PDB file of C-alpha atoms in Angstrom:
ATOM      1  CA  UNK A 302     168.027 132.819 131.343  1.00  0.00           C
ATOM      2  CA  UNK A 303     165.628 135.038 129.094  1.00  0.00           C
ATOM      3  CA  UNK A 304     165.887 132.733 126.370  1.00  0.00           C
ATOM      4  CA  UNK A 305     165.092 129.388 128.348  1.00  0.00           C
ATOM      5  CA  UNK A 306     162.145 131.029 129.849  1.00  0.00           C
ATOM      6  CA  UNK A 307     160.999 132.039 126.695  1.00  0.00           C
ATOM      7  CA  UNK A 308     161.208 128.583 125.618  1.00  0.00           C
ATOM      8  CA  UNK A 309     159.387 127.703 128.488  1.00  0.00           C
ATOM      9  CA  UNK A 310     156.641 129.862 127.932  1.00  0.00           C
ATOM     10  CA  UNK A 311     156.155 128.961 124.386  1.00  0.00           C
ATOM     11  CA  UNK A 312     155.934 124.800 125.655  1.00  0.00           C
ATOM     12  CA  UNK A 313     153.393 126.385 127.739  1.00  0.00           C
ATOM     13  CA  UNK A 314     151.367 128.357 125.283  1.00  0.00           C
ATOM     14  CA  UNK A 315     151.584 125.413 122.913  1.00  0.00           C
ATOM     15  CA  UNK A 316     150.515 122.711 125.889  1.00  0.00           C
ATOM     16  CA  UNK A 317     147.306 125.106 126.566  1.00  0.00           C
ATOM     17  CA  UNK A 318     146.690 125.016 122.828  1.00  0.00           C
ATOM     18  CA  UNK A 319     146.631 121.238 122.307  1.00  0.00           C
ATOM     19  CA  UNK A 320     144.177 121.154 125.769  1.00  0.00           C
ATOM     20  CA  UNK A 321     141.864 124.015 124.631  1.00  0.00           C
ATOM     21  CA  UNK A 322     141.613 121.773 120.735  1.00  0.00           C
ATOM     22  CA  UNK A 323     141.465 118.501 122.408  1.00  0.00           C
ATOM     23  CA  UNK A 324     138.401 120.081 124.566  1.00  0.00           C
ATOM     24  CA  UNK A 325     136.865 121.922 121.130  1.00  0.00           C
ATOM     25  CA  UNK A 326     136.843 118.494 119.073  1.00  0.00           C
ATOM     26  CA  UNK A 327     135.759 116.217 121.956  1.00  0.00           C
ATOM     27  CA  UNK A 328     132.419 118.797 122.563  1.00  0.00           C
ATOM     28  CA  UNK A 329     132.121 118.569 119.110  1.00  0.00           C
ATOM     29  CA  UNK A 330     131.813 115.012 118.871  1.00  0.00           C
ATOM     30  CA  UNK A 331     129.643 114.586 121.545  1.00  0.00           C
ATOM     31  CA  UNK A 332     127.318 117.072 120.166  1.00  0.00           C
ATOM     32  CA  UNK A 333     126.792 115.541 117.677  1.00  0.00           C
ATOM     33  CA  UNK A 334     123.845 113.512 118.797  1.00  0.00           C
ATOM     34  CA  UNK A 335     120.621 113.226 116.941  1.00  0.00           C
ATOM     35  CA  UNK A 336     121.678 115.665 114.179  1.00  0.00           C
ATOM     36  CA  UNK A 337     124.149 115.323 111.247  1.00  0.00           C
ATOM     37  CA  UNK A 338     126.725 117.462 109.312  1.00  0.00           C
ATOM     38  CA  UNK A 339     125.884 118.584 105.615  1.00  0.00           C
ATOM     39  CA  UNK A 340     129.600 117.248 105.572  1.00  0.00           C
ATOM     40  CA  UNK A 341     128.506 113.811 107.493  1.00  0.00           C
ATOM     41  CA  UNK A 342     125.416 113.512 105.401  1.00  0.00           C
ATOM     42  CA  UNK A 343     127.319 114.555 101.851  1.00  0.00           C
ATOM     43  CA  UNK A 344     129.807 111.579 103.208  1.00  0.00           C
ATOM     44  CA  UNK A 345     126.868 108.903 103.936  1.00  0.00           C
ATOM     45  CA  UNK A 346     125.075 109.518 100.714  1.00  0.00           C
ATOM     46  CA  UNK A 347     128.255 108.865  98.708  1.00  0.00           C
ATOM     47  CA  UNK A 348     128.422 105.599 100.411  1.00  0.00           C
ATOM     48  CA  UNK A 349     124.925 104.809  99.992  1.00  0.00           C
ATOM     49  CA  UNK A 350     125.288 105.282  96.031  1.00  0.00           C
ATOM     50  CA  UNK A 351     128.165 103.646  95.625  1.00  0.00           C
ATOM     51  CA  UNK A 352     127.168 100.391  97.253  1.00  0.00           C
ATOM     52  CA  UNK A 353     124.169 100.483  95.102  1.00  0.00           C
ATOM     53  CA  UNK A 354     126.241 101.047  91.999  1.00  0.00           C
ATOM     54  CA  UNK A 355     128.227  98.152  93.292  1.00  0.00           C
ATOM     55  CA  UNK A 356     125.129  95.676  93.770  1.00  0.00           C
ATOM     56  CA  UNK A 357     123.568  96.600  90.300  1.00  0.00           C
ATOM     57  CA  UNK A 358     127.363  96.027  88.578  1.00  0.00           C
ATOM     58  CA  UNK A 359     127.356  93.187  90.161  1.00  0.00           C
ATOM     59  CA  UNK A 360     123.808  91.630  88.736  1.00  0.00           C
ATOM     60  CA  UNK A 361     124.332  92.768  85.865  1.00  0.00           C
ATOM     61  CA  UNK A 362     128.034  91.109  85.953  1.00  0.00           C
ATOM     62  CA  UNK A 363     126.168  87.887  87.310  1.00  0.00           C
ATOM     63  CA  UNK A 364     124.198  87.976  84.439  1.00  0.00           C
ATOM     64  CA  UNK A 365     126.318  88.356  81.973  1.00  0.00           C
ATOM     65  CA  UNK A 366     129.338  86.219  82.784  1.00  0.00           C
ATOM     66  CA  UNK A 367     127.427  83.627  85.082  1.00  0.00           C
ATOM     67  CA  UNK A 368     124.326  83.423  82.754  1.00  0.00           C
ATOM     68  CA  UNK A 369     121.948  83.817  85.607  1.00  0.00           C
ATOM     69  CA  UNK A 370     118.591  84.856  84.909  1.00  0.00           C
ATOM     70  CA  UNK A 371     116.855  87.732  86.813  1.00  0.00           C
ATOM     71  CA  UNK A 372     114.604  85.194  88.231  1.00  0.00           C
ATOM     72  CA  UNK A 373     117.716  83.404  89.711  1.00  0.00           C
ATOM     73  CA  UNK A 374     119.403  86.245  91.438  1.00  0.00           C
ATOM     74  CA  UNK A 375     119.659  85.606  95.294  1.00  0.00           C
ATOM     75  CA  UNK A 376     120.036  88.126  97.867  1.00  0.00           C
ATOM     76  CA  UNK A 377     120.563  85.218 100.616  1.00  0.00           C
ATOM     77  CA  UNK A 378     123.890  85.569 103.096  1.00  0.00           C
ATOM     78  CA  UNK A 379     123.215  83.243 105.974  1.00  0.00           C
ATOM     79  CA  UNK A 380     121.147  85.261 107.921  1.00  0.00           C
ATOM     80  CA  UNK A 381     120.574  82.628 110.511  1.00  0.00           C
ATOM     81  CA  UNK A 382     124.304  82.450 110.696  1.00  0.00           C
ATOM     82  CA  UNK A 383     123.968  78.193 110.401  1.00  0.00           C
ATOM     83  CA  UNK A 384     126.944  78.276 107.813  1.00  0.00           C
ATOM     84  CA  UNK A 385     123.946  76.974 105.079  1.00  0.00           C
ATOM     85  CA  UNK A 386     123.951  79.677 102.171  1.00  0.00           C
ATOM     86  CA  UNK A 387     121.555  77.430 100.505  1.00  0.00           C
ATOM     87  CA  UNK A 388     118.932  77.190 103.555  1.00  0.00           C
ATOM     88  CA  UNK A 389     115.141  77.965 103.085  1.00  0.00           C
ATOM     89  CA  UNK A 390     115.404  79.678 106.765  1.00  0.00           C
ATOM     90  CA  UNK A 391     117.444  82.543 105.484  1.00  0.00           C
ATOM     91  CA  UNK A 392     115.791  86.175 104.258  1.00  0.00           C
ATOM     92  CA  UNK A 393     116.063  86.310 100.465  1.00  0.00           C
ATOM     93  CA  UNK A 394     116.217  82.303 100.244  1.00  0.00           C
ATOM     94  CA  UNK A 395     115.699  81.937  96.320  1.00  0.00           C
ATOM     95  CA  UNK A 396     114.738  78.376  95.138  1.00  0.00           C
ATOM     96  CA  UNK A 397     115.571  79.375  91.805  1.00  0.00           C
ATOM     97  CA  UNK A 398     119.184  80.105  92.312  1.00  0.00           C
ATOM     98  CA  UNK A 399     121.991  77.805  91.193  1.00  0.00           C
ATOM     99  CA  UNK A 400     123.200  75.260  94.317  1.00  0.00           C
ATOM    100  CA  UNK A 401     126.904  76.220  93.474  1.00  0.00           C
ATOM    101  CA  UNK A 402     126.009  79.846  94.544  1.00  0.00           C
ATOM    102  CA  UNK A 403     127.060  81.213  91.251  1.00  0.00           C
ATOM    103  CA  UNK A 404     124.054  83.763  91.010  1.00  0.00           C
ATOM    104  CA  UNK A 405     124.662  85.036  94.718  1.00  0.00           C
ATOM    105  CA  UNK A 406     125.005  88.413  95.281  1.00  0.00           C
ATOM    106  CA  UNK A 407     126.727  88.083  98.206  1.00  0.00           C
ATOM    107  CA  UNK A 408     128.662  84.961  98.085  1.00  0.00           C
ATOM    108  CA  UNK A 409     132.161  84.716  97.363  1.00  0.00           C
ATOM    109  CA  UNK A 410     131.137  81.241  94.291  1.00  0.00           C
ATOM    110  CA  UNK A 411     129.065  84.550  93.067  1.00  0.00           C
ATOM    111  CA  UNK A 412     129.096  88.570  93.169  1.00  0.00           C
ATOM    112  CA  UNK A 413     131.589  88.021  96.655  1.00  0.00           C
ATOM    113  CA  UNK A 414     130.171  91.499  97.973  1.00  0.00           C
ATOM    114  CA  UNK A 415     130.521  92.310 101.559  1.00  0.00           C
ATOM    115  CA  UNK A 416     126.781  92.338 102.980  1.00  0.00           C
ATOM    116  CA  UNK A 417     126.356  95.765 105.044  1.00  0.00           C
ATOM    117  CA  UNK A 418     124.095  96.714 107.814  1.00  0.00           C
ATOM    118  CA  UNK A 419     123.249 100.288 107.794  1.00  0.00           C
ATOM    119  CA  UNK A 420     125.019 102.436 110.511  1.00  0.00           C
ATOM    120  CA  UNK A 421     123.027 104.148 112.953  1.00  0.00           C
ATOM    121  CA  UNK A 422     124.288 107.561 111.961  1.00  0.00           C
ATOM    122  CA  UNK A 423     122.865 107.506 108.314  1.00  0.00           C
ATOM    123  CA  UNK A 424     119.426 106.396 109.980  1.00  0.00           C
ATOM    124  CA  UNK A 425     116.632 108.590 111.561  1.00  0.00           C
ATOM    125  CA  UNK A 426     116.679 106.713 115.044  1.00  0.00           C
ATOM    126  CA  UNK A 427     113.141 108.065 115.721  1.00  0.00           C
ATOM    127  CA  UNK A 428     111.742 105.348 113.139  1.00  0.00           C
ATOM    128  CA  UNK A 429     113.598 102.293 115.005  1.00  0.00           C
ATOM    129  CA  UNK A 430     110.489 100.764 115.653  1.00  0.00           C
ATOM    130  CA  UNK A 431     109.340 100.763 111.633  1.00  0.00           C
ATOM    131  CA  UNK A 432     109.515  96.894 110.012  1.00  0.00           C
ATOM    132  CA  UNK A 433     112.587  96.791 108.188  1.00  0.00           C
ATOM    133  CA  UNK A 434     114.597  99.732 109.879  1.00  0.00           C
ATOM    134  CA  UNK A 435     118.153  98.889 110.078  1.00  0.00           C
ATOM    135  CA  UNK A 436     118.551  96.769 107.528  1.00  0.00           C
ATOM    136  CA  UNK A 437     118.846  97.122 103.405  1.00  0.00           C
ATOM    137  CA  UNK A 438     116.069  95.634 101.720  1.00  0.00           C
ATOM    138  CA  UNK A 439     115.753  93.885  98.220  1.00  0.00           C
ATOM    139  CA  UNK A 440     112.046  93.686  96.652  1.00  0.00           C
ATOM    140  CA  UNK A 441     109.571  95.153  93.881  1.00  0.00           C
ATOM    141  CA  UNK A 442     109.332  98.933  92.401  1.00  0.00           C
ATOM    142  CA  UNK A 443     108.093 100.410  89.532  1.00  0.00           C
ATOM    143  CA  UNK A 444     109.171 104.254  88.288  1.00  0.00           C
ATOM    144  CA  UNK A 445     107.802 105.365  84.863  1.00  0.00           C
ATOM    145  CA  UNK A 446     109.843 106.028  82.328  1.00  0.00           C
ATOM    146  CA  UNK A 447     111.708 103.054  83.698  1.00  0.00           C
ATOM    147  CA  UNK A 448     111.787  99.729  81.703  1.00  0.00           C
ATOM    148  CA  UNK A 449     108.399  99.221  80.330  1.00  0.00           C
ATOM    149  CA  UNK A 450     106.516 100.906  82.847  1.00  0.00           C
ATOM    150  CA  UNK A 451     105.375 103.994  80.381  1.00  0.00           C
ATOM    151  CA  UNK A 452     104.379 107.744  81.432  1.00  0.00           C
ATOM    152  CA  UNK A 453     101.444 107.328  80.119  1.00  0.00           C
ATOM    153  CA  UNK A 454      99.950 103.878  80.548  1.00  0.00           C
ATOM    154  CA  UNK A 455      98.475 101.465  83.770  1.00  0.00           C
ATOM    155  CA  UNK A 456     100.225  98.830  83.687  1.00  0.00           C
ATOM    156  CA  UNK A 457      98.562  95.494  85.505  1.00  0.00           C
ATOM    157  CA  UNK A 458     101.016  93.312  84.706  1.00  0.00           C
ATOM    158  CA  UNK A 459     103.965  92.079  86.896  1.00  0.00           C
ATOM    159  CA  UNK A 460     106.136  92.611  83.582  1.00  0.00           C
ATOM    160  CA  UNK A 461     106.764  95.270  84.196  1.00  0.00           C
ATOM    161  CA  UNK A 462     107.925  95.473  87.684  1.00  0.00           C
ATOM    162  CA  UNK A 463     111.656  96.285  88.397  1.00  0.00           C
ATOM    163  CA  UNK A 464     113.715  95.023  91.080  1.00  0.00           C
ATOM    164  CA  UNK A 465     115.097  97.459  92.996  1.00  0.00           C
ATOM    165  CA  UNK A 466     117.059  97.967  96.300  1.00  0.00           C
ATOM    166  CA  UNK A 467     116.041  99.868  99.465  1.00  0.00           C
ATOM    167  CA  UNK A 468     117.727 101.765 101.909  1.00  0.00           C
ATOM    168  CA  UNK A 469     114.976 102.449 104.312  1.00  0.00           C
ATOM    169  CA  UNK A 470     114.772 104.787 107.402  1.00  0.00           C
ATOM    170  CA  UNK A 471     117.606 107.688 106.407  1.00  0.00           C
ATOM    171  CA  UNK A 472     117.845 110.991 107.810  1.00  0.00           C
ATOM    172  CA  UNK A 473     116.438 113.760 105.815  1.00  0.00           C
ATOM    173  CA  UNK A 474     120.120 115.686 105.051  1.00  0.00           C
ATOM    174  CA  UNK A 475     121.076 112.378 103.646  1.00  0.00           C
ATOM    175  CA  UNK A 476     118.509 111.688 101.452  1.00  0.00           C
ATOM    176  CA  UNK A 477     118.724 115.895 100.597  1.00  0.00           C
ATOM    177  CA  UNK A 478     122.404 115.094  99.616  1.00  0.00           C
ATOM    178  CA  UNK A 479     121.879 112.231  97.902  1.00  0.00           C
ATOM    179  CA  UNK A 480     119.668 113.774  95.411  1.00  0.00           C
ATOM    180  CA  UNK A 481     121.927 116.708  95.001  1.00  0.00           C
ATOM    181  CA  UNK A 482     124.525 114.119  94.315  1.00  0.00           C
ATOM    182  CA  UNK A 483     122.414 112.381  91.509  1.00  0.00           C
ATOM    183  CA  UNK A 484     120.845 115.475  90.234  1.00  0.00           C
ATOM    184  CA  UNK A 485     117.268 114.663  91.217  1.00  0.00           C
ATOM    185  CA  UNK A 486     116.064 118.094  93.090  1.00  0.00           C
ATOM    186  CA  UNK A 487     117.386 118.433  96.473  1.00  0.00           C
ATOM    187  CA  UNK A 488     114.449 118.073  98.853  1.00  0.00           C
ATOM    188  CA  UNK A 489     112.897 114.898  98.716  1.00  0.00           C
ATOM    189  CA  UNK A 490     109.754 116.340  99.748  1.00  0.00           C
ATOM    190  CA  UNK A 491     109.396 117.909  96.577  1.00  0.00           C
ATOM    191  CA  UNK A 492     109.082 114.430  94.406  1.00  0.00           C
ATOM    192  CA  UNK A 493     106.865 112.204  93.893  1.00  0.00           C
ATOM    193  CA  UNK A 494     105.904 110.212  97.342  1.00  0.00           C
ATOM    194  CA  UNK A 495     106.368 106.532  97.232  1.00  0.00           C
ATOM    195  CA  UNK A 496     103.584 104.730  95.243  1.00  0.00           C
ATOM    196  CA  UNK A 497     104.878 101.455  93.832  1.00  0.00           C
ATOM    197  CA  UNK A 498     107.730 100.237  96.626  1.00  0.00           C
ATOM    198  CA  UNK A 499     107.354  97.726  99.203  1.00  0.00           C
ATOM    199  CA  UNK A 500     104.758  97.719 101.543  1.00  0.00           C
ATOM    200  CA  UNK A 501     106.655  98.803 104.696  1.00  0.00           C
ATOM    201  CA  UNK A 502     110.005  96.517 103.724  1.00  0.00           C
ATOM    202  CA  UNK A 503     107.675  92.964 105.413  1.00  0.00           C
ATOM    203  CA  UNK A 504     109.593  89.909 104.432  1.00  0.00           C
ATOM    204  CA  UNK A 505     106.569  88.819 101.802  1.00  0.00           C
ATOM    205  CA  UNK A 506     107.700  91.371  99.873  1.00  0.00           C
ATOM    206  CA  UNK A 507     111.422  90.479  99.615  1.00  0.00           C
ATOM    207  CA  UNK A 508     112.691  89.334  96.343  1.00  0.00           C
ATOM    208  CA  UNK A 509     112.597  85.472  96.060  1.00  0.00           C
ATOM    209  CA  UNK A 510     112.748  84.473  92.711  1.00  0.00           C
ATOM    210  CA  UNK A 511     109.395  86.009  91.335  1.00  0.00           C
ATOM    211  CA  UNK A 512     108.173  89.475  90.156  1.00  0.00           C
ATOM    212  CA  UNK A 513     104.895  90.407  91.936  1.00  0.00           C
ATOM    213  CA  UNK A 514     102.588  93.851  91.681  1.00  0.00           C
ATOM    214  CA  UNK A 515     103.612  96.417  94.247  1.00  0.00           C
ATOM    215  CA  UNK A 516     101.361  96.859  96.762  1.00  0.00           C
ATOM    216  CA  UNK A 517      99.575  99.321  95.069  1.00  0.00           C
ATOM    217  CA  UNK A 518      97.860  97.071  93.057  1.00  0.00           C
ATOM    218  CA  UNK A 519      97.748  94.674  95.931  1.00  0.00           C
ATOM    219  CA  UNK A 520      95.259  96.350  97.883  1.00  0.00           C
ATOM    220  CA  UNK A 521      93.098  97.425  94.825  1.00  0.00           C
ATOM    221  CA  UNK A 522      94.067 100.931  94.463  1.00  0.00           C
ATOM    222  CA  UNK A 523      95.131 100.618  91.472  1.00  0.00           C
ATOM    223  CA  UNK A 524      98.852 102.988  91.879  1.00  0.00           C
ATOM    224  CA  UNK A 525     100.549 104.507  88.760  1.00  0.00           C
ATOM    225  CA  UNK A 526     103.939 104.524  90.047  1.00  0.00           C
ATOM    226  CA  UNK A 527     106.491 106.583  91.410  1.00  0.00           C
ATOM    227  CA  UNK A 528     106.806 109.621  88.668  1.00  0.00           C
ATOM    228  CA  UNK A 529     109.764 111.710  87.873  1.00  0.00           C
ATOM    229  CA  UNK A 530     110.148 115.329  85.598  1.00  0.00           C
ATOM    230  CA  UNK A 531     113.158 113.458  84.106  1.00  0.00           C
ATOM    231  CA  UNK A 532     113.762 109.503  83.795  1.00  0.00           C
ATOM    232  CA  UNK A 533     115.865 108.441  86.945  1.00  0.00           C
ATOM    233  CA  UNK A 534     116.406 105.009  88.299  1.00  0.00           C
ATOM    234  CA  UNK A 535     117.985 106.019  91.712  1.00  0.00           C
ATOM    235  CA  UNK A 536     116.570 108.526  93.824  1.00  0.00           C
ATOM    236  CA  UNK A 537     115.626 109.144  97.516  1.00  0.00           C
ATOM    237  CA  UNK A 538     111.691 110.230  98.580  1.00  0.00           C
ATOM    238  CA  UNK A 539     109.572 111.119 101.200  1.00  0.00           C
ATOM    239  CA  UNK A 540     106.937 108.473 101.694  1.00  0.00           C
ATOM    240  CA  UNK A 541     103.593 108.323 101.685  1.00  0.00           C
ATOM    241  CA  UNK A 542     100.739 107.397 104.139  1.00  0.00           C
ATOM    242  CA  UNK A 543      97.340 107.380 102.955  1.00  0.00           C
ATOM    243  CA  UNK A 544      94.923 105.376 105.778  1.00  0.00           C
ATOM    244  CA  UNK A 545      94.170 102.700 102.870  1.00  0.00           C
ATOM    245  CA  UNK A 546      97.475 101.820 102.571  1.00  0.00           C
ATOM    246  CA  UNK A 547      99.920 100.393 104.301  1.00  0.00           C
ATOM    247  CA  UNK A 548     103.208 102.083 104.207  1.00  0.00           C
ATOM    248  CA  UNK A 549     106.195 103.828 105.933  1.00  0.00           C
ATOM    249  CA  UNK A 550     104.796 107.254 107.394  1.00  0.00           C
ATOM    250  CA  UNK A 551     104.765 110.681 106.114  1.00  0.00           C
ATOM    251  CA  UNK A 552     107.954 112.161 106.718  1.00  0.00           C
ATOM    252  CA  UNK A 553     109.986 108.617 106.726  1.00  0.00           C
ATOM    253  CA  UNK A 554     112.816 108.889 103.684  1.00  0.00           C
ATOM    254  CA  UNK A 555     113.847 105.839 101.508  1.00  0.00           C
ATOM    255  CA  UNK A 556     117.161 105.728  99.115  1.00  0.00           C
ATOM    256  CA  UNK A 557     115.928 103.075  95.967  1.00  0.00           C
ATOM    257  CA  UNK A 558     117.936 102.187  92.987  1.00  0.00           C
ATOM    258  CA  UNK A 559     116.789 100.007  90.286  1.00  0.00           C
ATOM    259  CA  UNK A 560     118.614  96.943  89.847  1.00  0.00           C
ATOM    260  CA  UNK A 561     117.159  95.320  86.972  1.00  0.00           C
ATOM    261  CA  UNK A 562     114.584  97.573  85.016  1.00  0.00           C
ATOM    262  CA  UNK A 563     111.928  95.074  83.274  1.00  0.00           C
TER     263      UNK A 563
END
């Protein structure tokens, strides 16, 4: 008898164990609302890199084995889901591309990899409304020390613009942990703001088939770049918002990675 009820009490014990941890991980989970775990965010910039490792392996692969030119690269996957990966109606439509889809990023005649849309929990929700949020982006950059764009010289030339891709919108403690992660200083409000990216990820300033100055340049101001202590080609930073120019607000972070420096 003393030995079944101990057993008993021991079920018991172990029965209001499982129910107090079932309770402690489902409040944790729905607390975790708006903010993110250095753990969550360490997790979501390792992802972030490594897709953009895999999309600049995978030009450069293109280029190599396919014999595309930069100019022919396409970023196109069907976005208006009509089954036409050749169709001018699509984002990234590139005229320039092969018609067997050899030079497609995203095609499986091409690079064959899987086209991602950002999750919501890498993303700072409060910027929903920002053109381009959501969404990976594909378009113009320049970063000095990077190709031919020098430390020390304006360039006016579209030579010497890079294509690069975006992650737009992303929580601060991602971008933080992506830089630790790359070795660019930690708080992306301590590098240079955005000067030569997209302006505000529109669709004219996708990558189609043709280099084009930043917007910098576009709207006559004449920007030197994005500028780094050390030469880096992947980053995250904090942009910037000067009233003459158009771009993604002060306090608004943005992962970039150069694809192909020029």
């Amino acid at each position: 008898m003393y030995r079944s009820g101990n057993v008993l009490f021991l079920i018991l014990l172990a029965v209001a164990l499982f129910a107090a941890l079932s309770y402690a991980v489902t409040q944790s989970s729905r607390s975790g609302g708006k903010d993110i775990s250095e753990e969550d965010a360490r997790l979501a910039a390792s992802q972030i890199i490594q897709y953009a490792t895999l999309i600049e392996q995978t030009v450069t692969r293109l280029r190599l084995s396919n014999g595309c030119r930069d100019t022919q690269i396409s970023f196109a996957a069907d976005s208006d889901g009509d089954g036409n990966w050749f169709d001018a109606d699509d984002d990234y439509h590139n005229p320039n591309a092969p018609s067997d889809f050899s030079c497609h990023v995203f095609h499986t005649n091409g690079g064959a990899v899987p086209r991602i849309q950002p999750s919501e929990s890498k993303l700072d929700t409060a910027q929903s409304t920002g053109e381009g949020f959501g969404d990976v982006f594909f378009g113009p950059m320049r970063v000095r020390y990077i190709g031919t764009f020098e430390a020390n010289g304006y360039c006016g030339s579209a030579d010497c613009v890079d294509l690069a891709y975006f992650f737009p919108y992303l929580k601060q403690e991602v971008c933080i942990q992506i830089n630790d992660m790359l070795g660019v200083s930690g708080d992306p409000s301590t590098q240079p703001n955005e000067d030569s990216g997209p302006n505000t990820f529109q669709e004219s300033q996708r990558f189609v088939g043709t280099y084009f100055l930043p917007h910098s340049d576009i709207d006559g101001n004449g920007g030197n770049g994005v500028t780094f202590a050390q030469p880096t080609h992947s980053a995250c930073t904090e942009a910037s918002d000067p009233a003459s120019r158009p771009w993604p607000g002060v306090g608004t972070y943005h992962y970039f990675h150069i694809l192909i420096p020029r």
